[in-house]
Structure formats: structure tokens, C-alpha cells
mmCIF file of C-alpha atoms in Angstrom:
data_model
loop_
_atom_site.group_PDB
_atom_site.id
_atom_site.type_symbol
_atom_site.label_atom_id
_atom_site.label_comp_id
_atom_site.label_asym_id
_atom_site.label_seq_id
_atom_site.Cartn_x
_atom_site.Cartn_y
_atom_site.Cartn_z
ATOM 1 C CA GLY A 1412 46.923 -32.982 -34.123
ATOM 2 C CA SER A 1413 49.970 -30.356 -35.802
ATOM 3 C CA SER A 1414 52.246 -33.462 -36.891
ATOM 4 C CA PHE A 1415 49.377 -34.982 -39.027
ATOM 5 C CA SER A 1416 49.830 -31.516 -40.903
ATOM 6 C CA ALA A 1417 50.658 -32.688 -43.899
ATOM 7 C CA LEU A 1418 47.210 -34.480 -44.319
ATOM 8 C CA GLU A 1419 45.902 -31.675 -44.977
ATOM 9 C CA ARG A 1420 45.311 -31.612 -48.259
ATOM 10 C CA PHE A 1421 44.152 -35.226 -48.259
ATOM 11 C CA LEU A 1422 41.740 -36.090 -44.513
ATOM 12 C CA PRO A 1423 39.180 -32.947 -43.342
ATOM 13 C CA SER A 1424 40.230 -30.876 -40.685
ATOM 14 C CA PRO A 1425 38.008 -32.010 -38.342
ATOM 15 C CA VAL A 1426 39.100 -35.955 -38.928
ATOM 16 C CA LEU A 1427 43.343 -34.172 -37.917
ATOM 17 C CA ARG A 1428 41.685 -32.840 -35.333
ATOM 18 C CA GLN A 1429 40.567 -36.006 -33.971
ATOM 19 C CA CYS A 1430 44.382 -37.657 -34.686
ATOM 20 C CA LYS A 1431 46.661 -37.170 -31.477
ATOM 21 C CA ASP A 1432 49.604 -39.770 -32.363
ATOM 22 C CA ALA A 1433 49.481 -42.698 -34.923
ATOM 23 C CA LYS A 1434 47.203 -44.679 -33.596
ATOM 24 C CA SER A 1435 44.136 -43.255 -32.709
ATOM 25 C CA MET A 1436 44.758 -42.203 -36.761
ATOM 26 C CA HIS A 1437 44.532 -45.747 -37.395
ATOM 27 C CA LYS A 1438 41.771 -46.560 -35.327
ATOM 28 C CA ILE A 1439 39.520 -43.247 -36.953
ATOM 29 C CA LEU A 1440 40.578 -43.607 -39.859
ATOM 30 C CA GLY A 1441 39.383 -47.479 -39.846
ATOM 31 C CA GLY A 1442 36.331 -46.496 -37.803
ATOM 32 C CA ASP A 1443 33.145 -44.848 -38.568
ATOM 33 C CA HIS A 1444 31.955 -41.114 -36.439
ATOM 34 C CA CYS A 1445 29.176 -39.487 -37.078
ATOM 35 C CA SER A 1446 28.956 -36.764 -34.487
ATOM 36 C CA PRO A 1447 29.842 -32.657 -34.288
ATOM 37 C CA ASN A 1448 33.501 -33.404 -33.994
ATOM 38 C CA ILE A 1449 33.823 -36.267 -36.434
ATOM 39 C CA VAL A 1450 32.170 -37.051 -39.606
ATOM 40 C CA TRP A 1451 34.149 -40.021 -41.308
ATOM 41 C CA THR A 1452 32.030 -43.017 -42.652
ATOM 42 C CA SER A 1453 32.523 -45.946 -45.380
ATOM 43 C CA THR A 1454 30.962 -42.655 -47.720
ATOM 44 C CA GLN A 1455 34.257 -40.187 -46.787
ATOM 45 C CA ARG A 1456 36.452 -43.295 -46.821
ATOM 46 C CA SER A 1457 35.304 -44.401 -51.300
ATOM 47 C CA GLU A 1458 35.750 -40.925 -51.616
ATOM 48 C CA LEU A 1459 38.687 -40.377 -49.957
ATOM 49 C CA HIS A 1460 40.001 -43.886 -52.025
ATOM 50 C CA ARG A 1461 38.411 -42.568 -55.611
ATOM 51 C CA SER A 1462 40.753 -39.082 -55.517
ATOM 52 C CA LEU A 1463 43.775 -40.233 -54.720
ATOM 53 C CA ALA A 1464 43.146 -43.108 -57.526
ATOM 54 C CA LEU A 1465 43.249 -40.038 -59.525
ATOM 55 C CA VAL A 1466 46.581 -39.094 -59.022
ATOM 56 C CA ILE A 1467 48.047 -43.032 -57.870
ATOM 57 C CA ASN A 1468 46.377 -44.730 -60.827
ATOM 58 C CA PRO A 1469 48.411 -42.690 -63.380
ATOM 59 C CA LEU A 1470 51.828 -43.132 -61.531
ATOM 60 C CA ARG A 1471 51.873 -46.557 -61.634
ATOM 61 C CA LYS A 1472 51.514 -47.267 -65.258
ATOM 62 C CA ALA A 1473 54.265 -44.714 -66.333
ATOM 63 C CA LEU A 1474 56.232 -46.760 -63.815
ATOM 64 C CA SER A 1475 55.364 -49.584 -65.923
ATOM 65 C CA LYS A 1476 56.987 -48.258 -68.336
ATOM 66 C CA ASN A 1477 59.794 -46.727 -66.774
ATOM 67 C CA PRO A 1478 60.790 -47.034 -63.700
ATOM 68 C CA ARG A 1479 63.421 -44.606 -63.479
ATOM 69 C CA LEU A 1480 60.679 -41.851 -63.405
ATOM 70 C CA ILE A 1481 60.624 -39.239 -60.464
ATOM 71 C CA PHE A 1482 57.353 -38.752 -59.762
ATOM 72 C CA GLU A 1483 56.783 -34.306 -59.374
ATOM 73 C CA ALA A 1484 53.602 -33.975 -56.780
ATOM 74 C CA ASP A 1485 50.783 -31.433 -57.878
ATOM 75 C CA THR A 1486 50.749 -29.190 -55.190
ATOM 76 C CA THR A 1487 47.288 -27.953 -56.255
ATOM 77 C CA PHE A 1488 46.001 -30.956 -55.454
ATOM 78 C CA ASP A 1489 43.419 -31.300 -52.740
ATOM 79 C CA VAL A 1490 40.746 -34.437 -51.756
ATOM 80 C CA GLN A 1491 37.472 -33.465 -52.138
ATOM 81 C CA TYR A 1492 34.273 -34.802 -50.193
ATOM 82 C CA PRO A 1493 31.114 -34.122 -51.637
ATOM 83 C CA SER A 1494 29.206 -36.208 -49.412
ATOM 84 C CA ILE A 1495 29.878 -33.112 -46.816
ATOM 85 C CA SER A 1496 31.171 -30.408 -48.054
ATOM 86 C CA ARG A 1497 27.540 -28.881 -48.113
ATOM 87 C CA GLU A 1498 28.077 -29.424 -43.778
ATOM 88 C CA LEU A 1499 28.945 -25.672 -42.075
ATOM 89 C CA CYS A 1500 31.828 -26.829 -40.404
ATOM 90 C CA VAL A 1501 33.446 -23.774 -38.176
ATOM 91 C CA GLY A 1502 36.522 -24.795 -35.272
ATOM 92 C CA ASP A 1503 36.293 -28.539 -36.439
ATOM 93 C CA VAL A 1504 32.738 -29.210 -35.644
ATOM 94 C CA TYR A 1505 29.504 -29.313 -38.346
ATOM 95 C CA LEU A 1506 26.932 -26.889 -36.775
ATOM 96 C CA ASN A 1507 24.524 -28.471 -38.736
ATOM 97 C CA LEU A 1508 24.899 -31.663 -36.263
ATOM 98 C CA MET A 1509 25.523 -29.888 -33.512
ATOM 99 C CA ILE A 1510 22.218 -28.249 -33.648
ATOM 100 C CA GLN A 1511 20.463 -31.580 -34.366
ATOM 101 C CA GLU A 1512 22.640 -33.623 -31.215
ATOM 102 C CA PRO A 1513 21.929 -31.324 -27.984
ATOM 103 C CA GLU A 1514 23.234 -32.775 -25.313
ATOM 104 C CA HIS A 1515 27.000 -34.099 -27.422
ATOM 105 C CA VAL A 1516 29.094 -32.556 -25.700
ATOM 106 C CA LEU A 1517 31.650 -29.911 -27.820
ATOM 107 C CA GLN A 1518 35.665 -30.526 -26.757
ATOM 108 C CA ASP A 1519 36.654 -27.120 -26.998
ATOM 109 C CA PRO A 1520 33.616 -24.937 -26.534
ATOM 110 C CA ASP A 1521 35.235 -21.436 -26.165
ATOM 111 C CA TYR A 1522 37.046 -22.308 -29.750
ATOM 112 C CA VAL A 1523 34.701 -22.349 -31.494
ATOM 113 C CA ALA A 1524 32.256 -19.999 -30.047
ATOM 114 C CA ALA A 1525 35.355 -17.646 -31.520
ATOM 115 C CA LYS A 1526 35.545 -19.351 -34.869
ATOM 116 C CA LEU A 1527 31.763 -18.615 -35.065
ATOM 117 C CA MET A 1528 32.353 -15.152 -34.311
ATOM 118 C CA GLY A 1529 34.803 -14.828 -36.729
ATOM 119 C CA GLU A 1530 32.486 -16.705 -39.641
ATOM 120 C CA THR A 1531 28.846 -14.633 -38.453
ATOM 121 C CA SER A 1532 30.934 -11.017 -39.914
ATOM 122 C CA GLN A 1533 31.881 -13.356 -43.292
ATOM 123 C CA SER A 1534 28.280 -14.789 -43.341
ATOM 124 C CA ALA A 1535 27.078 -11.197 -42.640
ATOM 125 C CA LEU A 1536 29.605 -9.032 -46.089
ATOM 126 C CA LYS A 1537 28.488 -12.539 -48.042
ATOM 127 C CA LEU A 1538 24.770 -12.210 -47.455
ATOM 128 C CA ARG A 1539 24.715 -7.894 -48.100
ATOM 129 C CA ALA A 1540 27.475 -9.380 -51.739
ATOM 130 C CA ALA A 1541 24.205 -11.978 -52.366
ATOM 131 C CA LYS A 1542 21.422 -8.716 -52.497
ATOM 132 C CA LYS A 1543 23.524 -6.461 -54.586
ATOM 133 C CA GLY A 1544 25.620 -9.247 -56.590
ATOM 134 C CA SER A 1545 24.037 -10.702 -59.705
ATOM 135 C CA ILE A 1546 24.842 -14.249 -58.414
ATOM 136 C CA SER A 1547 22.173 -17.109 -59.208
ATOM 137 C CA GLU A 1548 19.653 -18.228 -57.430
ATOM 138 C CA LYS A 1549 21.140 -21.381 -55.782
ATOM 139 C CA VAL A 1550 24.291 -19.321 -55.068
ATOM 140 C CA ARG A 1551 22.304 -16.975 -52.621
ATOM 141 C CA GLU A 1552 20.063 -19.489 -51.610
ATOM 142 C CA GLU A 1553 23.783 -21.517 -49.471
ATOM 143 C CA VAL A 1554 24.521 -18.040 -48.615
ATOM 144 C CA ARG A 1555 20.865 -16.870 -46.593
ATOM 145 C CA ARG A 1556 20.941 -21.260 -45.393
ATOM 146 C CA HIS A 1557 24.830 -21.085 -43.773
ATOM 147 C CA CYS A 1558 23.173 -17.160 -41.835
ATOM 148 C CA LEU A 1559 20.259 -19.010 -40.129
ATOM 149 C CA LEU A 1560 22.694 -21.589 -39.662
ATOM 150 C CA ILE A 1561 25.329 -19.793 -37.923
ATOM 151 C CA ILE A 1562 21.913 -17.472 -36.221
ATOM 152 C CA LYS A 1563 20.955 -20.800 -34.960
ATOM 153 C CA SER A 1564 24.088 -22.484 -33.495
ATOM 154 C CA GLN A 1565 25.059 -18.382 -31.825
ATOM 155 C CA THR A 1566 21.523 -19.041 -30.072
ATOM 156 C CA HIS A 1567 22.439 -22.868 -29.398
ATOM 157 C CA LEU A 1568 25.722 -22.022 -27.879
ATOM 158 C CA ARG A 1569 23.814 -19.428 -26.028
ATOM 159 C CA ARG A 1570 21.522 -21.056 -23.979
ATOM 160 C CA LYS A 1571 23.647 -24.120 -23.678
ATOM 161 C CA LEU A 1572 27.359 -23.731 -23.146
ATOM 162 C CA PHE A 1573 27.176 -19.917 -22.129
ATOM 163 C CA ALA A 1574 29.370 -20.673 -18.703
ATOM 164 C CA GLU A 1575 31.985 -22.681 -20.108
ATOM 165 C CA CYS A 1576 32.107 -20.040 -22.915
ATOM 166 C CA PRO A 1577 34.015 -17.014 -21.879
ATOM 167 C CA SER A 1578 34.339 -15.969 -25.856
ATOM 168 C CA LEU A 1579 30.446 -15.819 -26.284
ATOM 169 C CA GLY A 1580 30.450 -12.625 -23.585
ATOM 170 C CA ARG A 1581 32.560 -10.969 -26.476
ATOM 171 C CA TYR A 1582 29.783 -12.082 -29.418
ATOM 172 C CA ASN A 1583 28.191 -8.993 -31.042
ATOM 173 C CA ALA A 1584 28.235 -9.936 -34.781
ATOM 174 C CA PHE A 1585 25.058 -11.579 -34.431
ATOM 175 C CA THR A 1586 22.361 -8.658 -33.291
ATOM 176 C CA GLY A 1587 23.399 -7.488 -36.824
ATOM 177 C CA LEU A 1588 23.487 -10.270 -38.436
ATOM 178 C CA LEU A 1589 20.043 -11.279 -37.644
ATOM 179 C CA SER A 1590 19.019 -7.702 -38.413
ATOM 180 C CA ILE A 1591 20.358 -8.032 -41.570
ATOM 181 C CA MET A 1592 18.214 -10.873 -42.488
ATOM 182 C CA MET A 1593 15.084 -9.338 -41.283
ATOM 183 C CA GLN A 1594 14.869 -6.021 -42.638
ATOM 184 C CA ALA A 1595 15.036 -8.207 -46.226
ATOM 185 C CA GLY A 1596 12.420 -10.426 -45.546
ATOM 186 C CA GLU A 1597 14.778 -13.788 -45.532
ATOM 187 C CA ASN A 1598 15.043 -14.720 -41.964
ATOM 188 C CA GLY A 1599 13.517 -18.316 -42.531
ATOM 189 C CA ASP A 1600 12.324 -19.431 -39.333
ATOM 190 C CA SER A 1601 15.329 -17.195 -37.413
ATOM 191 C CA SER A 1602 11.659 -15.429 -35.903
ATOM 192 C CA SER A 1603 12.001 -18.320 -33.237
ATOM 193 C CA LEU A 1604 15.743 -17.130 -32.584
ATOM 194 C CA LYS A 1605 16.631 -15.091 -28.875
ATOM 195 C CA THR A 1606 18.311 -12.630 -29.333
ATOM 196 C CA ASN A 1607 22.165 -11.994 -27.891
ATOM 197 C CA SER A 1608 19.792 -10.095 -24.806
ATOM 198 C CA GLU A 1609 17.279 -12.439 -23.987
ATOM 199 C CA VAL A 1610 19.137 -15.053 -23.396
ATOM 200 C CA GLN A 1611 21.514 -12.922 -21.456
ATOM 201 C CA GLN A 1612 18.372 -12.202 -19.041
ATOM 202 C CA GLU A 1613 17.605 -16.628 -18.081
#
């Protein structure tokens, strides 16, 4: 919730979205969760502890030498979570998990759809830049992977949640992104996906 905005540098956005109050935060952070809406397990807790130790341990050492020390927070410090860094998260939903769990009920599908619209446009731009720019094959492959995942996610929402997602009725960026990928011969298994018009006709 917004009352926890000060923690945005320390916790993943999907975790904070689930925290409505102190009680729910305590329950979430102390438990194990792995769903499209939230990924928080012992792995992420360990990553949080390690990151905080980088700040706290030097501070403790400094305070032991000078108890009057005034602590100045590093405003650039952000906790990193390598275990989920490659998971594409849009609208506080992990897209890969959403596709893997088709029966999972999203808390706010319209919000996710709206965010996915913007991400589609951005991914199309990144894909064009990846084709023209002198970037490594690893980075280029990551862009392709994200684009394909976005196409799959858009198709998933269209097929499963169209009636509940008014934003999907205005979803115009998908066709352009799919076209770019297919023209480049880099569409992977996207040939099995349906276009907007095909899904609407079902």
C-alpha cells in the first residue's frame, strides 16, 4: 500500500502491493509465496538480509568506534534480488508465472492489461533498437524473450479475461509488435498465438 512507499527501495513492488497493513506485512514477509501476484520465499529473504548487511555491518563497526556518529543514508541504495531479476513483472504480476498458472485469478486484471499495453509499446522500441544497435547477443536475446513473453501474456489476457478487462478493448500495440518479430524471423513459437481479431471472434 501507499503507506509503505518508504520501503520501495527494499522490497519488490508485488510484495508491497500485498501489504495492506503491518499485520499483513508481517504475515507475508514471514511466509513463503510463489504465485503470479507475489514471489517471496527464503531465497528472497536471504537476498534482503545480505543486501542490508552491506549497510548495517559497516554502520555497527563505525558506531562501536564513535557512538555519536550521525548516520547518513545512501539515497542510491536499492536491494537487489538476483533470483527474480530475469522475471518480467508488469502491473505487479510476474508474466511467466501468470502463463504457467492459467487458472490463477488476478486481483486487478484491468490494471495489468493497462500496464501491459505500455510495456508492449516499449518492447517494440527496444526490439527495433536491438536489431540496429551494436549490443551483445545476450542482451538481444533477452529483449526477444521479453517480447515473446509479452505477446503470450497479451494473448492469455485476451482469451481468459476479455470480459473483465475493458482496457484490452483498446489494445492496439500487440499487432505491431508481433509483426516486427515475424518480419525479422525471430518470432519463436509465436506462430501458435492468435491475433487480436482472431481472439475477438471466438
